[in-house]
Amino acid sequence: MSEIQASLEAAARFITENEHFLVVNHVNPDGDATGSLLAMGWLLKQLGKQVTLVNEGTTPDKFMFLPGAMGIENADAVKEVTSHDVVITCDCADFSRVGRVEDWFAEGYHLLNIDHHPTNDLFGTVNLVRVDAAATAEVIFDLIQHMEVELTQELATCLYTGLLTDTGGFRYSNTTPHVMQAASSLLSHGVAPGAIAERVLEAITKPHLELLKRALQTLEFTDEDQVASMTVTLADMRETGAAGEDTEGLVNYARNVEGIEVGILYKEVPDGKIKVSMRSRSQVDVAAIATAFGGGGHVRASGCTIHGSIEEAKKRVEEKVSEALQEAGRRG
Ligand code: AMP
Ligand code: MN
Ligand code: MN
């Protein structure tokens, strides 16, 4: 049996051998995290299991159209925590990504870790981690095939949304033949591609637009115009009425400038911390840089959180980015 088959088998066993599941995705969930969480919910319910779906905070508005999204619990809003001993994490590169949902885990819990980040540190009792997958939704698609579970329209819609968002609308280099085969199969199970793309890729909120106007004014080019960075402060968030999800995609404006290798967004968050989002074009491994600051992600898209002011975070990150650019230059 190949390693992939063995991990699919172990994950299938984890599911069949247990009855009550707590399923969690990462803090500040994106389309893949939300789609994967909901897909696991539908899969488990189809198998007659009891399921609780939870996130540390609220699910972004733009994913509330997904079937089952109303049923995701907001850990922040729940006063009485119930503990669970069987847990499944979706799209979490490391344990800390579950955030405060950690308080919902019983002592001696068993955990199935389903993910696709190369920086995943295999924190599960069982790990279904495929770094060649574009999205956690793709890994779950394979698990569903492996378990010979029927693809319903609900499942297909959730999985398709994960694939669509983590491939940037089937544009990034992670858009493999397997991604397209999976998408094709999902489309034949009732997915409405136009409506989903409209909702999760095309539609922009007014606060997002206001933030973009401000962020563009902070755009700064360094390292001989190989790096472009932007900043968003707490005041910007407050004054534009933006929610956390409204900063999503801003970093691409920096990264997409012709000739730029690394695009960075420094976003001030509460408690004296800066959330750093990094995107690279073709040479710099931004996952390695994020990992150096306790974060993680993918070679071309990563993130981390740094204590201090925007200026301090900038100084520390830019030093590492400059080193990485010099290293890439030496490699040619
Ligand atoms: P973002 O810049 O938040 O859109 O994140 C880009 C990628 O990096 C996504 O795949 C995230 O899952 C991952 N990522 C972001 N922040 C972290 C973090 N603190 N730890 C691990 N992975 C992260
Ligand atoms: Mn994610
Ligand atoms: Mn993902």
Tab-separated table of C-alpha atoms and ligand atoms in Angstrom:
chain	number	residue	atom	x	y	z
A	1	MET	CA	0.000	0.000	0.000
A	2	SER	CA	1.346	3.473	-0.895
A	3	GLU	CA	1.832	6.073	1.819
A	4	ILE	CA	-1.155	8.048	0.512
A	5	GLN	CA	-3.394	4.978	0.521
A	6	ALA	CA	-2.227	4.114	4.046
A	7	SER	CA	-3.066	7.596	5.371
A	8	LEU	CA	-6.476	7.558	3.618
A	9	GLU	CA	-7.128	4.170	5.194
A	10	ALA	CA	-6.084	5.389	8.656
A	11	ALA	CA	-8.345	8.453	8.317
A	12	ALA	CA	-11.271	6.280	7.163
A	13	ARG	CA	-10.738	4.005	10.164
A	14	PHE	CA	-10.640	7.013	12.522
A	15	ILE	CA	-14.040	8.027	11.155
A	16	THR	CA	-15.702	4.619	11.156
A	17	GLU	CA	-14.438	3.699	14.638
A	18	ASN	CA	-15.822	6.819	16.356
A	19	GLU	CA	-19.337	8.207	16.833
A	20	HIS	CA	-19.157	11.789	18.159
A	21	PHE	CA	-16.906	14.308	16.430
A	22	LEU	CA	-15.798	17.857	17.035
A	23	VAL	CA	-14.696	19.359	13.711
A	24	VAL	CA	-12.703	22.600	13.713
A	25	ASN	CA	-10.954	24.779	11.127
A	26	HIS	CA	-8.425	27.593	11.504
A	27	VAL	CA	-8.803	31.071	12.989
A	28	ASN	CA	-9.885	33.714	10.460
A	29	PRO	CA	-11.235	30.992	8.180
A	30	ASP	CA	-10.955	31.254	4.395
A	31	GLY	CA	-12.970	29.452	1.712
A	32	ASP	CA	-10.988	26.239	1.996
A	33	ALA	CA	-11.183	26.167	5.792
A	34	THR	CA	-14.946	26.812	5.764
A	35	GLY	CA	-15.706	24.531	2.798
A	36	SER	CA	-13.625	21.721	4.308
A	37	LEU	CA	-15.198	22.054	7.753
A	38	LEU	CA	-18.709	21.905	6.278
A	39	ALA	CA	-17.818	19.054	3.915
A	40	MET	CA	-16.594	16.998	6.872
A	41	GLY	CA	-19.874	17.812	8.629
A	42	TRP	CA	-21.912	16.547	5.661
A	43	LEU	CA	-19.722	13.460	5.239
A	44	LEU	CA	-19.998	12.498	8.913
A	45	LYS	CA	-23.754	13.094	8.998
A	46	GLN	CA	-24.158	10.931	5.900
A	47	LEU	CA	-22.365	8.181	7.803
A	48	GLY	CA	-24.827	8.557	10.703
A	49	LYS	CA	-22.318	10.223	13.057
A	50	GLN	CA	-22.908	13.009	15.605
A	51	VAL	CA	-21.090	16.192	14.680
A	52	THR	CA	-20.285	19.564	16.234
A	53	LEU	CA	-18.725	22.138	13.901
A	54	VAL	CA	-16.861	25.034	15.492
A	55	ASN	CA	-14.588	27.962	14.715
A	56	GLU	CA	-12.885	30.328	17.150
A	57	GLY	CA	-14.926	33.277	15.848
A	58	THR	CA	-17.597	34.064	13.312
A	59	THR	CA	-17.716	32.600	9.819
A	60	PRO	CA	-17.172	35.350	7.215
A	61	ASP	CA	-20.412	36.609	5.659
A	62	LYS	CA	-19.340	35.682	2.166
A	63	PHE	CA	-19.279	31.977	3.085
A	64	MET	CA	-22.659	31.969	4.814
A	65	PHE	CA	-24.338	30.824	1.570
A	66	LEU	CA	-22.602	27.452	1.960
A	67	PRO	CA	-24.964	24.651	2.959
A	68	GLY	CA	-24.771	24.104	6.710
A	69	ALA	CA	-22.855	27.337	7.458
A	70	MET	CA	-25.540	28.492	9.893
A	71	GLY	CA	-24.740	25.462	12.039
A	72	ILE	CA	-21.087	26.386	12.680
A	73	GLU	CA	-20.670	27.325	16.328
A	74	ASN	CA	-18.730	30.430	17.296
A	75	ALA	CA	-16.488	29.415	20.209
A	76	ASP	CA	-16.204	33.049	21.312
A	77	ALA	CA	-19.958	33.267	21.789
A	78	VAL	CA	-20.383	29.977	23.664
A	79	LYS	CA	-20.315	30.378	27.443
A	80	GLU	CA	-20.527	26.710	28.513
A	81	VAL	CA	-17.758	24.764	26.836
A	82	THR	CA	-18.459	21.075	26.277
A	83	SER	CA	-15.387	18.938	25.907
A	84	HIS	CA	-14.900	16.440	23.120
A	85	ASP	CA	-12.457	13.582	22.909
A	86	VAL	CA	-12.633	12.949	19.157
A	87	VAL	CA	-11.481	15.906	17.085
A	88	ILE	CA	-10.913	16.555	13.388
A	89	THR	CA	-8.944	19.647	12.311
A	90	CYS	CA	-9.320	20.992	8.764
A	91	ASP	CA	-6.775	23.223	7.000
A	92	CYS	CA	-4.733	23.804	10.193
A	93	ALA	CA	-0.971	23.898	9.568
A	94	ASP	CA	-0.201	23.526	13.258
A	95	PHE	CA	-2.050	23.085	16.519
A	96	SER	CA	-2.117	26.785	17.383
A	97	ARG	CA	-4.273	27.459	14.307
A	98	VAL	CA	-7.363	26.084	16.104
A	99	GLY	CA	-7.084	29.074	18.476
A	100	ARG	CA	-9.311	29.093	21.534
A	101	VAL	CA	-11.244	26.018	20.335
A	102	GLU	CA	-8.407	24.177	22.091
A	103	ASP	CA	-10.490	24.648	25.273
A	104	TRP	CA	-13.094	22.286	23.763
A	105	PHE	CA	-10.660	19.348	23.639
A	106	ALA	CA	-10.969	16.804	26.449
A	107	GLU	CA	-7.899	15.444	28.155
A	108	GLY	CA	-6.446	12.517	26.204
A	109	TYR	CA	-8.326	13.493	23.007
A	110	HIS	CA	-7.736	11.757	19.674
A	111	LEU	CA	-7.222	13.994	16.668
A	112	LEU	CA	-7.409	13.519	12.907
A	113	ASN	CA	-5.392	16.259	11.171
A	114	ILE	CA	-6.548	16.869	7.572
A	115	ASP	CA	-4.444	19.451	5.785
A	116	HIS	CA	-2.260	20.408	2.811
A	117	HIS	CA	0.312	22.896	4.196
A	118	PRO	CA	3.974	21.928	3.709
A	119	THR	CA	4.649	23.452	7.148
A	120	ASN	CA	2.201	21.033	8.839
A	121	ASP	CA	3.973	19.508	11.844
A	122	LEU	CA	1.792	16.352	11.971
A	123	PHE	CA	0.244	17.154	15.361
A	124	GLY	CA	-2.574	14.611	14.975
A	125	THR	CA	-3.024	11.135	16.362
A	126	VAL	CA	-3.764	10.367	12.708
A	127	ASN	CA	-2.473	12.678	9.987
A	128	LEU	CA	-3.980	12.966	6.524
A	129	VAL	CA	-1.643	15.647	5.215
A	130	ARG	CA	-0.994	15.892	1.489
A	131	VAL	CA	1.379	18.725	0.638
A	132	ASP	CA	0.842	18.147	-3.087
A	133	ALA	CA	-2.846	19.008	-2.716
A	134	ALA	CA	-4.007	22.506	-3.669
A	135	ALA	CA	-6.602	22.588	-0.914
A	136	THR	CA	-7.763	20.647	2.119
A	137	ALA	CA	-10.990	20.261	0.123
A	138	GLU	CA	-9.021	18.230	-2.431
A	139	VAL	CA	-7.743	15.914	0.320
A	140	ILE	CA	-11.327	15.462	1.585
A	141	PHE	CA	-12.507	14.782	-1.969
A	142	ASP	CA	-10.008	11.896	-2.137
A	143	LEU	CA	-11.109	10.651	1.277
A	144	ILE	CA	-14.737	10.595	0.114
A	145	GLN	CA	-13.758	8.613	-2.985
A	146	HIS	CA	-11.699	6.264	-0.850
A	147	MET	CA	-14.605	5.684	1.548
A	148	GLU	CA	-16.975	5.266	-1.402
A	149	VAL	CA	-19.375	7.805	0.055
A	150	GLU	CA	-21.893	9.323	-2.332
A	151	LEU	CA	-21.212	12.925	-3.395
A	152	THR	CA	-24.261	15.031	-2.617
A	153	GLN	CA	-24.882	18.552	-3.888
A	154	GLU	CA	-24.098	19.922	-0.415
A	155	LEU	CA	-20.789	18.105	-0.213
A	156	ALA	CA	-19.902	19.066	-3.782
A	157	THR	CA	-20.685	22.760	-3.196
A	158	CYS	CA	-18.527	22.933	-0.065
A	159	LEU	CA	-15.594	21.105	-1.663
A	160	TYR	CA	-15.785	23.116	-4.882
A	161	THR	CA	-15.619	26.371	-2.885
A	162	GLY	CA	-12.453	25.163	-1.144
A	163	LEU	CA	-10.833	24.234	-4.452
A	164	LEU	CA	-11.893	27.471	-6.118
A	165	THR	CA	-10.607	29.774	-3.380
A	166	ASP	CA	-7.269	28.051	-2.622
A	167	THR	CA	-6.376	27.980	-6.343
A	168	GLY	CA	-7.362	31.645	-6.758
A	169	GLY	CA	-10.110	30.656	-9.183
A	170	PHE	CA	-8.120	27.809	-10.773
A	171	ARG	CA	-5.274	30.186	-11.676
A	172	TYR	CA	-2.387	29.475	-9.260
A	173	SER	CA	0.376	26.970	-10.013
A	174	ASN	CA	-1.313	24.474	-7.658
A	175	THR	CA	-4.069	23.963	-10.287
A	176	THR	CA	-3.135	20.387	-11.225
A	177	PRO	CA	-4.897	17.872	-13.483
A	178	HIS	CA	-6.185	16.227	-10.299
A	179	VAL	CA	-7.712	19.533	-9.110
A	180	MET	CA	-9.503	19.897	-12.433
A	181	GLN	CA	-10.666	16.257	-12.364
A	182	ALA	CA	-12.057	16.767	-8.874
A	183	ALA	CA	-13.717	20.058	-9.925
A	184	SER	CA	-15.202	18.340	-12.964
A	185	SER	CA	-16.651	15.588	-10.828
A	186	LEU	CA	-18.055	18.144	-8.344
A	187	LEU	CA	-19.651	20.123	-11.180
A	188	SER	CA	-21.477	17.023	-12.294
A	189	HIS	CA	-23.019	16.824	-8.809
A	190	GLY	CA	-24.995	20.028	-8.969
A	191	VAL	CA	-22.471	22.763	-8.136
A	192	ALA	CA	-23.431	26.248	-9.429
A	193	PRO	CA	-19.991	27.591	-10.473
A	194	GLY	CA	-21.107	31.069	-11.576
A	195	ALA	CA	-23.006	31.807	-8.394
A	196	ILE	CA	-20.172	30.566	-6.162
A	197	ALA	CA	-17.481	32.516	-8.031
A	198	GLU	CA	-19.635	35.631	-7.918
A	199	ARG	CA	-20.034	35.280	-4.162
A	200	VAL	CA	-16.502	34.322	-3.106
A	201	LEU	CA	-14.252	35.842	-5.784
A	202	GLU	CA	-16.024	38.701	-7.530
A	203	ALA	CA	-18.154	40.464	-4.923
A	204	ILE	CA	-16.361	43.134	-2.911
A	205	THR	CA	-17.674	44.958	0.112
A	206	LYS	CA	-17.599	48.734	0.456
A	207	PRO	CA	-15.307	48.527	3.525
A	208	HIS	CA	-12.904	46.402	1.445
A	209	LEU	CA	-12.860	49.094	-1.221
A	210	GLU	CA	-12.269	51.825	1.374
A	211	LEU	CA	-9.433	49.785	2.913
A	212	LEU	CA	-7.927	49.243	-0.529
A	213	LYS	CA	-7.912	53.018	-1.151
A	214	ARG	CA	-6.027	53.545	2.114
A	215	ALA	CA	-3.691	50.569	1.716
A	216	LEU	CA	-2.632	51.666	-1.777
A	217	GLN	CA	-1.521	54.990	-0.326
A	218	THR	CA	0.918	53.113	1.906
A	219	LEU	CA	2.373	51.033	-0.940
A	220	GLU	CA	6.139	51.056	-0.656
A	221	PHE	CA	8.793	49.503	-2.874
A	222	THR	CA	12.078	48.225	-1.458
A	223	ASP	CA	14.962	45.912	-2.404
A	224	GLU	CA	15.406	47.493	-5.822
A	225	ASP	CA	11.687	47.225	-6.513
A	226	GLN	CA	11.555	43.492	-5.877
A	227	VAL	CA	9.433	43.905	-2.729
A	228	ALA	CA	6.169	45.811	-2.380
A	229	SER	CA	4.466	46.241	0.971
A	230	MET	CA	1.349	47.852	2.348
A	231	THR	CA	-0.027	48.504	5.809
A	232	VAL	CA	-3.449	48.504	7.421
A	233	THR	CA	-3.857	49.926	10.928
A	234	LEU	CA	-6.540	49.296	13.544
A	235	ALA	CA	-7.716	52.864	12.886
A	236	ASP	CA	-8.125	52.027	9.171
A	237	MET	CA	-10.223	49.011	10.135
A	238	ARG	CA	-12.354	51.009	12.542
A	239	GLU	CA	-12.858	54.042	10.329
A	240	THR	CA	-13.848	52.003	7.253
A	241	GLY	CA	-16.106	49.675	9.250
A	242	ALA	CA	-14.089	46.690	7.981
A	243	ALA	CA	-14.364	43.155	9.328
A	244	GLY	CA	-11.308	40.851	9.464
A	245	GLU	CA	-12.305	39.224	6.176
A	246	ASP	CA	-12.250	42.597	4.390
A	247	THR	CA	-8.442	42.594	4.244
A	248	GLU	CA	-8.399	39.358	2.266
A	249	GLY	CA	-6.856	39.801	-1.169
A	250	LEU	CA	-5.248	43.193	-0.415
A	251	VAL	CA	-1.778	41.634	-0.409
A	252	ASN	CA	-2.226	40.602	-4.045
A	253	TYR	CA	-2.142	44.244	-5.136
A	254	ALA	CA	1.440	44.400	-3.857
A	255	ARG	CA	2.435	40.997	-5.214
A	256	ASN	CA	0.838	41.561	-8.641
A	257	VAL	CA	2.879	44.641	-9.552
A	258	GLU	CA	5.024	43.773	-12.546
A	259	GLY	CA	8.570	42.801	-11.517
A	260	ILE	CA	7.706	42.323	-7.833
A	261	GLU	CA	8.940	39.086	-6.283
A	262	VAL	CA	7.460	39.474	-2.784
A	263	GLY	CA	4.258	41.278	-1.797
A	264	ILE	CA	3.612	41.893	1.897
A	265	LEU	CA	0.676	43.190	3.935
A	266	TYR	CA	1.257	44.323	7.528
A	267	LYS	CA	-2.043	44.401	9.338
A	268	GLU	CA	-2.303	45.723	12.858
A	269	VAL	CA	-4.486	43.488	15.053
A	270	PRO	CA	-5.456	43.920	18.737
A	271	ASP	CA	-3.074	43.254	21.656
A	272	GLY	CA	-0.035	44.910	20.072
A	273	LYS	CA	0.358	42.372	17.292
A	274	ILE	CA	0.892	42.560	13.537
A	275	LYS	CA	-0.494	39.936	11.175
A	276	VAL	CA	1.885	39.600	8.232
A	277	SER	CA	0.693	38.140	4.911
A	278	MET	CA	3.302	37.284	2.296
A	279	ARG	CA	3.011	36.277	-1.357
A	280	SER	CA	5.876	35.517	-3.742
A	281	ARG	CA	6.014	35.237	-7.489
A	282	SER	CA	8.535	32.550	-8.396
A	283	GLN	CA	11.678	32.435	-6.273
A	284	VAL	CA	11.338	33.243	-2.597
A	285	ASP	CA	10.026	30.614	-0.192
A	286	VAL	CA	7.735	32.765	1.960
A	287	ALA	CA	6.645	29.740	4.030
A	288	ALA	CA	10.220	29.513	5.346
A	289	ILE	CA	10.164	33.205	6.315
A	290	ALA	CA	6.765	32.887	8.036
A	291	THR	CA	7.939	29.762	9.862
A	292	ALA	CA	10.920	31.700	11.239
A	293	PHE	CA	8.362	33.962	12.968
A	294	GLY	CA	6.201	31.110	14.269
A	295	GLY	CA	3.766	31.133	11.324
A	296	GLY	CA	3.564	28.970	8.244
A	297	GLY	CA	1.767	28.364	4.968
A	298	HIS	CA	2.830	27.614	1.422
A	299	VAL	CA	5.954	28.438	-0.608
A	300	ARG	CA	4.089	31.209	-2.490
A	301	ALA	CA	1.544	32.256	0.200
A	302	SER	CA	2.200	32.395	3.914
A	303	GLY	CA	1.434	34.257	7.090
A	304	CYS	CA	2.626	34.907	10.637
A	305	THR	CA	1.873	37.131	13.592
A	306	ILE	CA	4.561	39.304	15.204
A	307	HIS	CA	4.425	41.185	18.513
A	308	GLY	CA	5.290	44.876	18.256
A	309	SER	CA	4.533	47.889	16.107
A	310	ILE	CA	4.133	47.868	12.323
A	311	GLU	CA	7.585	49.488	12.040
A	312	GLU	CA	9.173	46.774	14.190
A	313	ALA	CA	7.462	43.959	12.279
A	314	LYS	CA	8.498	45.543	8.977
A	315	LYS	CA	12.130	45.801	10.026
A	316	ARG	CA	12.276	42.157	11.132
A	317	VAL	CA	10.439	40.723	8.124
A	318	GLU	CA	12.204	42.872	5.532
A	319	GLU	CA	15.572	41.741	6.829
A	320	LYS	CA	14.616	38.096	6.234
A	321	VAL	CA	13.044	38.883	2.860
A	322	SER	CA	16.225	40.707	1.730
A	323	GLU	CA	18.315	37.709	2.769
A	324	ALA	CA	16.013	35.369	0.854
A	325	LEU	CA	16.226	37.590	-2.243
A	326	GLN	CA	20.025	37.637	-2.077
A	327	GLU	CA	20.024	33.862	-1.667
A	328	ALA	CA	17.685	33.514	-4.695
A	329	GLY	CA	19.978	35.872	-6.653
A	330	ARG	CA	23.004	33.712	-5.840
A	331	ARG	CA	21.142	30.615	-7.004
A	332	GLY	CA	20.386	32.540	-10.203
B	1	AMP	P1	-3.011	34.658	4.642
B	1	AMP	O1	-1.896	35.602	4.350
B	1	AMP	O2	-3.574	34.816	6.023
B	1	AMP	O3	-4.042	34.617	3.559
B	1	AMP	O4	-2.339	33.211	4.670
B	1	AMP	C1	-1.661	32.678	3.595
B	1	AMP	C2	-1.374	31.217	3.837
B	1	AMP	O5	-0.549	31.058	4.981
B	1	AMP	C3	-2.605	30.375	4.086
B	1	AMP	O6	-2.392	29.112	3.509
B	1	AMP	C4	-2.665	30.264	5.586
B	1	AMP	O7	-3.297	29.067	5.967
B	1	AMP	C5	-1.203	30.290	5.981
B	1	AMP	N1	-1.017	30.979	7.251
B	1	AMP	C6	-1.346	32.250	7.526
B	1	AMP	N2	-1.031	32.581	8.800
B	1	AMP	C7	-0.476	31.480	9.349
B	1	AMP	C8	0.045	31.165	10.643
B	1	AMP	N3	0.086	32.054	11.642
B	1	AMP	N4	0.507	29.900	10.850
B	1	AMP	C9	0.478	29.000	9.866
B	1	AMP	N5	0.016	29.227	8.613
B	1	AMP	C10	-0.462	30.443	8.360
B	2	MN	MN	-6.775	28.171	4.863
B	3	MN	MN	-6.149	25.527	2.422
